[in-house]
Amino acid sequence: MANLAPDRTDFYEMLVENYKTICYNINNAKVKYRKPDDNVLLMGVTKTVPPDIINASIDLGISLLGENRVQEYLSKKDFYKPAQVHMIGHLQTNKVKYIINEVSMIQSVGSEKLAGEINRLALKNNKTMDILVEINIGSELSKSGVLLEELDELIEKVSVMPAVKLRGLMTIPPVGSKEDVFEKMHGMFLEKKAKLGDSFDTLSMGMSGDYELAVKHGSTLVRLGTALYGARKYINTEEK
Ligand SMILES: *Cc1c(COP(=O)(O)O)cnc(C)c1O
């Protein structure tokens, strides 16, 4: 059990309840719509969440964390219990160097430039970095990620980078998306998987508002912040 500050007791109870509800809902969607042995990973999205609460969630069984901001992550990471961490937020090329030896996957790759820098630094550090290509499925100006029309070209470029391993696709569908958007992503994922092979195994799709729908439509990894940790209110910083 994590050492929580005394005033965190209620919060811990909420976390336990949230976690149970989420596991129940994911399992329900799986039983209804998926094969029994399909794996759906639950990621805790920890932006603005303080380390003691993150550690409490690790104690509950969350073994994968998602971080959005390099600075915030670097300031918190030494306080975490052991867990895997993926970068899921918009990442500036000049910040890759700070996380190349820290995270096990970068999910938010939407350009050749960023992929190239990850490849360069991975080579330099004698490692391979797993990545996902982020798709801007709603073609929203406010969102990062590659447009659907540009996906094939980016995949081709990334495929020849020796120190980058393309593991799948990530997306943040527009708020209020209907099922067809999720199904389109799923279809895209299966099409690419058929070409690229079984190591292309990750469809990172589904957030607090839509994770059951995402699980229904083939997601292998849901990224949950609010549904797990409650509304983000601790630190309010938006870094771009
Ligand atoms: C914040 C964030 C999430 C989690 O959002 P919630 O709606 O709070 O679950 C998931 N993915 C990305 C990329 C995020 O930035």
Tab-separated table of C-alpha atoms and ligand atoms in Angstrom:
chain	number	residue	atom	x	y	z
A	1	MET	CA	0.000	0.000	0.000
A	2	ALA	CA	1.273	3.460	-0.809
A	3	ASN	CA	1.921	5.894	1.999
A	4	LEU	CA	-0.887	8.322	1.430
A	5	ALA	CA	-1.195	11.620	3.185
A	6	PRO	CA	-4.027	11.413	5.799
A	7	ASP	CA	-6.349	13.644	3.799
A	8	ARG	CA	-6.076	11.222	0.895
A	9	THR	CA	-8.129	8.454	2.517
A	10	ASP	CA	-11.348	9.380	0.754
A	11	PHE	CA	-9.457	9.717	-2.432
A	12	TYR	CA	-8.037	6.244	-2.121
A	13	GLU	CA	-11.510	4.808	-1.607
A	14	MET	CA	-12.675	6.599	-4.740
A	15	LEU	CA	-9.720	5.217	-6.656
A	16	VAL	CA	-10.550	1.655	-5.596
A	17	GLU	CA	-14.176	2.105	-6.634
A	18	ASN	CA	-13.209	3.646	-9.965
A	19	TYR	CA	-10.769	0.874	-10.677
A	20	LYS	CA	-13.370	-1.806	-9.945
A	21	THR	CA	-15.936	-0.092	-12.154
A	22	ILE	CA	-13.492	0.249	-15.027
A	23	CYS	CA	-12.365	-3.383	-14.837
A	24	TYR	CA	-16.007	-4.456	-14.739
A	25	ASN	CA	-16.906	-2.319	-17.761
A	26	ILE	CA	-13.922	-3.423	-19.818
A	27	ASN	CA	-14.624	-7.026	-19.025
A	28	ASN	CA	-18.277	-6.628	-19.893
A	29	ALA	CA	-17.466	-5.113	-23.274
A	30	LYS	CA	-14.978	-7.908	-23.892
A	31	VAL	CA	-17.430	-10.649	-23.018
A	32	LYS	CA	-20.076	-9.106	-25.249
A	33	TYR	CA	-18.013	-8.150	-28.246
A	34	ARG	CA	-14.564	-9.724	-28.207
A	35	LYS	CA	-12.810	-13.078	-28.019
A	36	PRO	CA	-12.132	-14.377	-24.502
A	37	ASP	CA	-8.367	-14.328	-24.919
A	38	ASP	CA	-8.228	-10.793	-26.328
A	39	ASN	CA	-5.998	-8.651	-24.212
A	40	VAL	CA	-7.030	-5.090	-23.402
A	41	LEU	CA	-4.424	-3.171	-21.438
A	42	LEU	CA	-5.545	-0.520	-18.989
A	43	MET	CA	-3.255	2.495	-18.873
A	44	GLY	CA	-3.467	5.040	-16.073
A	45	VAL	CA	-3.048	8.509	-17.553
A	46	THR	CA	-1.205	10.355	-14.831
A	47	LYS	CA	-0.933	13.956	-16.015
A	48	THR	CA	-1.404	16.278	-13.022
A	49	VAL	CA	-1.804	13.286	-10.667
A	50	PRO	CA	0.614	13.383	-7.719
A	51	PRO	CA	2.991	10.445	-7.157
A	52	ASP	CA	1.351	9.085	-3.985
A	53	ILE	CA	-1.909	8.608	-5.833
A	54	ILE	CA	-0.154	7.162	-8.851
A	55	ASN	CA	1.550	4.683	-6.529
A	56	ALA	CA	-1.776	3.766	-4.949
A	57	SER	CA	-3.059	2.921	-8.433
A	58	ILE	CA	0.045	0.837	-9.134
A	59	ASP	CA	-0.724	-1.079	-5.922
A	60	LEU	CA	-4.204	-1.779	-7.269
A	61	GLY	CA	-2.798	-3.392	-10.396
A	62	ILE	CA	-2.138	-0.610	-12.894
A	63	SER	CA	1.204	-1.531	-14.419
A	64	LEU	CA	1.234	0.923	-17.301
A	65	LEU	CA	1.245	4.706	-16.991
A	66	GLY	CA	0.751	7.339	-19.672
A	67	GLU	CA	2.484	10.691	-19.444
A	68	ASN	CA	1.786	13.775	-21.518
A	69	ARG	CA	4.386	16.295	-20.565
A	70	VAL	CA	8.098	15.732	-20.455
A	71	GLN	CA	8.839	18.258	-17.716
A	72	GLU	CA	6.117	17.050	-15.415
A	73	TYR	CA	7.091	13.439	-15.951
A	74	LEU	CA	10.759	14.077	-15.197
A	75	SER	CA	9.849	15.856	-11.985
A	76	LYS	CA	7.690	12.944	-10.769
A	77	LYS	CA	9.264	9.776	-12.138
A	78	ASP	CA	11.748	9.146	-9.320
A	79	PHE	CA	8.871	8.865	-6.862
A	80	TYR	CA	7.028	6.149	-8.775
A	81	LYS	CA	6.890	2.501	-7.845
A	82	PRO	CA	7.965	0.228	-10.702
A	83	ALA	CA	5.672	0.532	-13.724
A	84	GLN	CA	6.037	0.932	-17.441
A	85	VAL	CA	5.594	4.396	-18.844
A	86	HIS	CA	4.503	5.466	-22.310
A	87	MET	CA	4.709	9.007	-23.656
A	88	ILE	CA	1.257	9.802	-25.038
A	89	GLY	CA	1.274	13.590	-25.365
A	90	HIS	CA	2.426	15.903	-28.107
A	91	LEU	CA	6.202	15.635	-28.086
A	92	GLN	CA	8.607	18.253	-29.347
A	93	THR	CA	11.571	16.901	-31.272
A	94	ASN	CA	14.037	18.678	-28.994
A	95	LYS	CA	12.645	16.886	-25.926
A	96	VAL	CA	13.093	13.317	-27.131
A	97	LYS	CA	16.543	13.247	-25.554
A	98	TYR	CA	15.064	13.569	-22.061
A	99	ILE	CA	12.865	10.495	-22.339
A	100	ILE	CA	14.652	8.154	-24.744
A	101	ASN	CA	16.033	6.117	-21.835
A	102	GLU	CA	13.000	6.515	-19.594
A	103	VAL	CA	9.866	5.391	-21.418
A	104	SER	CA	9.157	2.050	-23.070
A	105	MET	CA	6.999	3.430	-25.856
A	106	ILE	CA	6.240	6.727	-27.575
A	107	GLN	CA	2.611	6.633	-28.714
A	108	SER	CA	2.328	10.117	-30.138
A	109	VAL	CA	4.413	9.952	-33.304
A	110	GLY	CA	2.750	11.986	-36.022
A	111	SER	CA	5.614	13.093	-38.221
A	112	GLU	CA	8.692	11.794	-39.993
A	113	LYS	CA	10.724	14.456	-38.226
A	114	LEU	CA	9.815	13.179	-34.764
A	115	ALA	CA	10.272	9.534	-35.775
A	116	GLY	CA	13.664	10.418	-37.240
A	117	GLU	CA	14.838	12.043	-34.042
A	118	ILE	CA	13.658	9.067	-31.973
A	119	ASN	CA	15.556	6.788	-34.349
A	120	ARG	CA	18.716	8.906	-34.152
A	121	LEU	CA	18.741	8.992	-30.355
A	122	ALA	CA	17.795	5.325	-30.003
A	123	LEU	CA	20.720	4.390	-32.246
A	124	LYS	CA	23.006	6.586	-30.214
A	125	ASN	CA	21.831	4.920	-27.013
A	126	ASN	CA	22.100	1.442	-28.450
A	127	LYS	CA	18.438	0.603	-28.167
A	128	THR	CA	15.228	0.199	-30.089
A	129	MET	CA	12.239	2.372	-29.243
A	130	ASP	CA	8.687	1.097	-29.663
A	131	ILE	CA	6.377	3.661	-31.204
A	132	LEU	CA	2.789	4.080	-32.312
A	133	VAL	CA	1.770	6.331	-35.147
A	134	GLU	CA	-0.862	8.763	-33.936
A	135	ILE	CA	-3.695	9.295	-36.388
A	136	ASN	CA	-5.738	12.471	-36.420
A	137	ILE	CA	-8.845	10.513	-37.364
A	138	GLY	CA	-11.164	13.519	-37.229
A	139	SER	CA	-8.787	15.746	-39.239
A	140	GLU	CA	-9.085	18.299	-36.437
A	141	LEU	CA	-6.853	21.358	-36.688
A	142	SER	CA	-6.443	21.428	-32.912
A	143	LYS	CA	-5.074	17.910	-32.728
A	144	SER	CA	-1.712	16.470	-33.578
A	145	GLY	CA	-1.186	13.199	-35.384
A	146	VAL	CA	-0.918	12.286	-39.015
A	147	LEU	CA	-3.870	12.677	-41.355
A	148	LEU	CA	-5.290	9.478	-42.782
A	149	GLU	CA	-4.123	10.465	-46.287
A	150	GLU	CA	-0.549	10.697	-45.036
A	151	LEU	CA	-0.511	7.496	-43.014
A	152	ASP	CA	0.946	5.147	-45.630
A	153	GLU	CA	3.797	7.491	-46.411
A	154	LEU	CA	4.716	7.892	-42.740
A	155	ILE	CA	4.567	4.138	-42.149
A	156	GLU	CA	6.868	3.603	-45.124
A	157	LYS	CA	9.391	6.117	-43.780
A	158	VAL	CA	9.273	4.677	-40.279
A	159	SER	CA	9.603	1.083	-41.519
A	160	VAL	CA	13.155	1.670	-42.714
A	161	MET	CA	14.325	3.303	-39.493
A	162	PRO	CA	16.470	0.648	-37.803
A	163	ALA	CA	16.067	1.724	-34.181
A	164	VAL	CA	12.354	2.437	-34.246
A	165	LYS	CA	9.855	-0.386	-33.957
A	166	LEU	CA	6.360	0.380	-35.171
A	167	ARG	CA	3.967	-1.405	-32.833
A	168	GLY	CA	0.649	0.010	-33.969
A	169	LEU	CA	-1.681	2.987	-34.047
A	170	MET	CA	-2.963	5.522	-31.548
A	171	THR	CA	-5.817	7.966	-31.852
A	172	ILE	CA	-7.934	10.481	-29.980
A	173	PRO	CA	-11.293	10.478	-31.783
A	174	PRO	CA	-13.237	13.755	-31.819
A	175	VAL	CA	-15.491	14.236	-28.786
A	176	GLY	CA	-18.846	12.590	-29.380
A	177	SER	CA	-17.606	10.313	-32.163
A	178	LYS	CA	-20.023	7.642	-33.269
A	179	GLU	CA	-19.188	3.985	-33.642
A	180	ASP	CA	-18.238	4.324	-37.301
A	181	VAL	CA	-15.129	6.321	-36.340
A	182	PHE	CA	-13.947	3.571	-33.990
A	183	GLU	CA	-14.736	0.943	-36.574
A	184	LYS	CA	-12.791	2.862	-39.201
A	185	MET	CA	-9.741	2.939	-36.923
A	186	HIS	CA	-10.107	-0.755	-36.234
A	187	GLY	CA	-10.317	-1.534	-39.929
A	188	MET	CA	-7.238	0.579	-40.595
A	189	PHE	CA	-5.377	-1.206	-37.804
A	190	LEU	CA	-6.248	-4.678	-39.141
A	191	GLU	CA	-5.298	-3.679	-42.677
A	192	LYS	CA	-1.857	-2.486	-41.573
A	193	LYS	CA	-1.378	-5.465	-39.277
A	194	ALA	CA	-2.008	-7.815	-42.199
A	195	LYS	CA	0.871	-6.137	-44.043
A	196	LEU	CA	3.274	-5.476	-41.194
A	197	GLY	CA	2.906	-8.669	-39.182
A	198	ASP	CA	2.110	-9.751	-35.655
A	199	SER	CA	4.492	-7.341	-33.940
A	200	PHE	CA	2.099	-4.629	-35.107
A	201	ASP	CA	-0.148	-5.462	-32.185
A	202	THR	CA	-1.322	-2.276	-30.491
A	203	LEU	CA	-4.419	-0.199	-31.136
A	204	SER	CA	-4.340	2.528	-28.494
A	205	MET	CA	-7.871	3.889	-28.511
A	206	GLY	CA	-10.379	4.782	-25.814
A	207	MET	CA	-10.391	7.393	-23.055
A	208	SER	CA	-12.666	8.014	-20.080
A	209	GLY	CA	-15.666	9.005	-22.180
A	210	ASP	CA	-15.503	6.298	-24.793
A	211	TYR	CA	-13.445	3.331	-23.626
A	212	GLU	CA	-16.271	0.797	-23.720
A	213	LEU	CA	-17.003	1.739	-27.308
A	214	ALA	CA	-13.298	1.483	-28.082
A	215	VAL	CA	-13.059	-1.972	-26.532
A	216	LYS	CA	-16.067	-3.033	-28.556
A	217	HIS	CA	-14.226	-1.939	-31.681
A	218	GLY	CA	-10.926	-3.688	-31.240
A	219	SER	CA	-8.889	-1.470	-28.928
A	220	THR	CA	-5.950	-3.255	-27.276
A	221	LEU	CA	-5.040	-0.401	-24.937
A	222	VAL	CA	-7.320	2.140	-23.266
A	223	ARG	CA	-5.869	5.328	-21.777
A	224	LEU	CA	-7.842	6.442	-18.732
A	225	GLY	CA	-7.309	9.564	-16.678
A	226	THR	CA	-10.516	11.053	-15.322
A	227	ALA	CA	-12.409	7.757	-15.013
A	228	LEU	CA	-9.650	6.426	-12.764
A	229	TYR	CA	-8.174	9.373	-10.871
A	230	GLY	CA	-11.128	11.762	-10.972
A	231	ALA	CA	-11.210	15.234	-12.503
A	232	ARG	CA	-7.801	16.789	-12.999
A	233	LYS	CA	-7.521	19.532	-10.434
A	234	TYR	CA	-4.206	19.157	-8.653
A	235	ILE	CA	-1.847	21.019	-10.886
A	236	ASN	CA	-3.171	22.859	-13.857
A	237	THR	CA	-0.508	23.230	-16.464
A	238	GLU	CA	-0.934	22.754	-20.161
A	239	GLU	CA	2.325	22.453	-22.004
A	240	LYS	CA	2.442	22.292	-25.747
B	1	LIG	C1	-5.441	13.154	-21.039
B	1	LIG	C2	-5.314	12.076	-22.037
B	1	LIG	C3	-6.005	10.861	-21.887
B	1	LIG	C4	-6.964	10.597	-20.753
B	1	LIG	O1	-8.066	11.410	-20.835
B	1	LIG	P1	-9.353	11.158	-19.898
B	1	LIG	O2	-10.482	11.640	-20.704
B	1	LIG	O3	-9.124	11.939	-18.665
B	1	LIG	O4	-9.426	9.707	-19.642
B	1	LIG	C5	-5.793	9.881	-22.844
B	1	LIG	N1	-4.970	10.064	-23.888
B	1	LIG	C6	-4.304	11.219	-24.061
B	1	LIG	C7	-3.401	11.352	-25.231
B	1	LIG	C8	-4.445	12.267	-23.145
B	1	LIG	O5	-3.796	13.408	-23.339
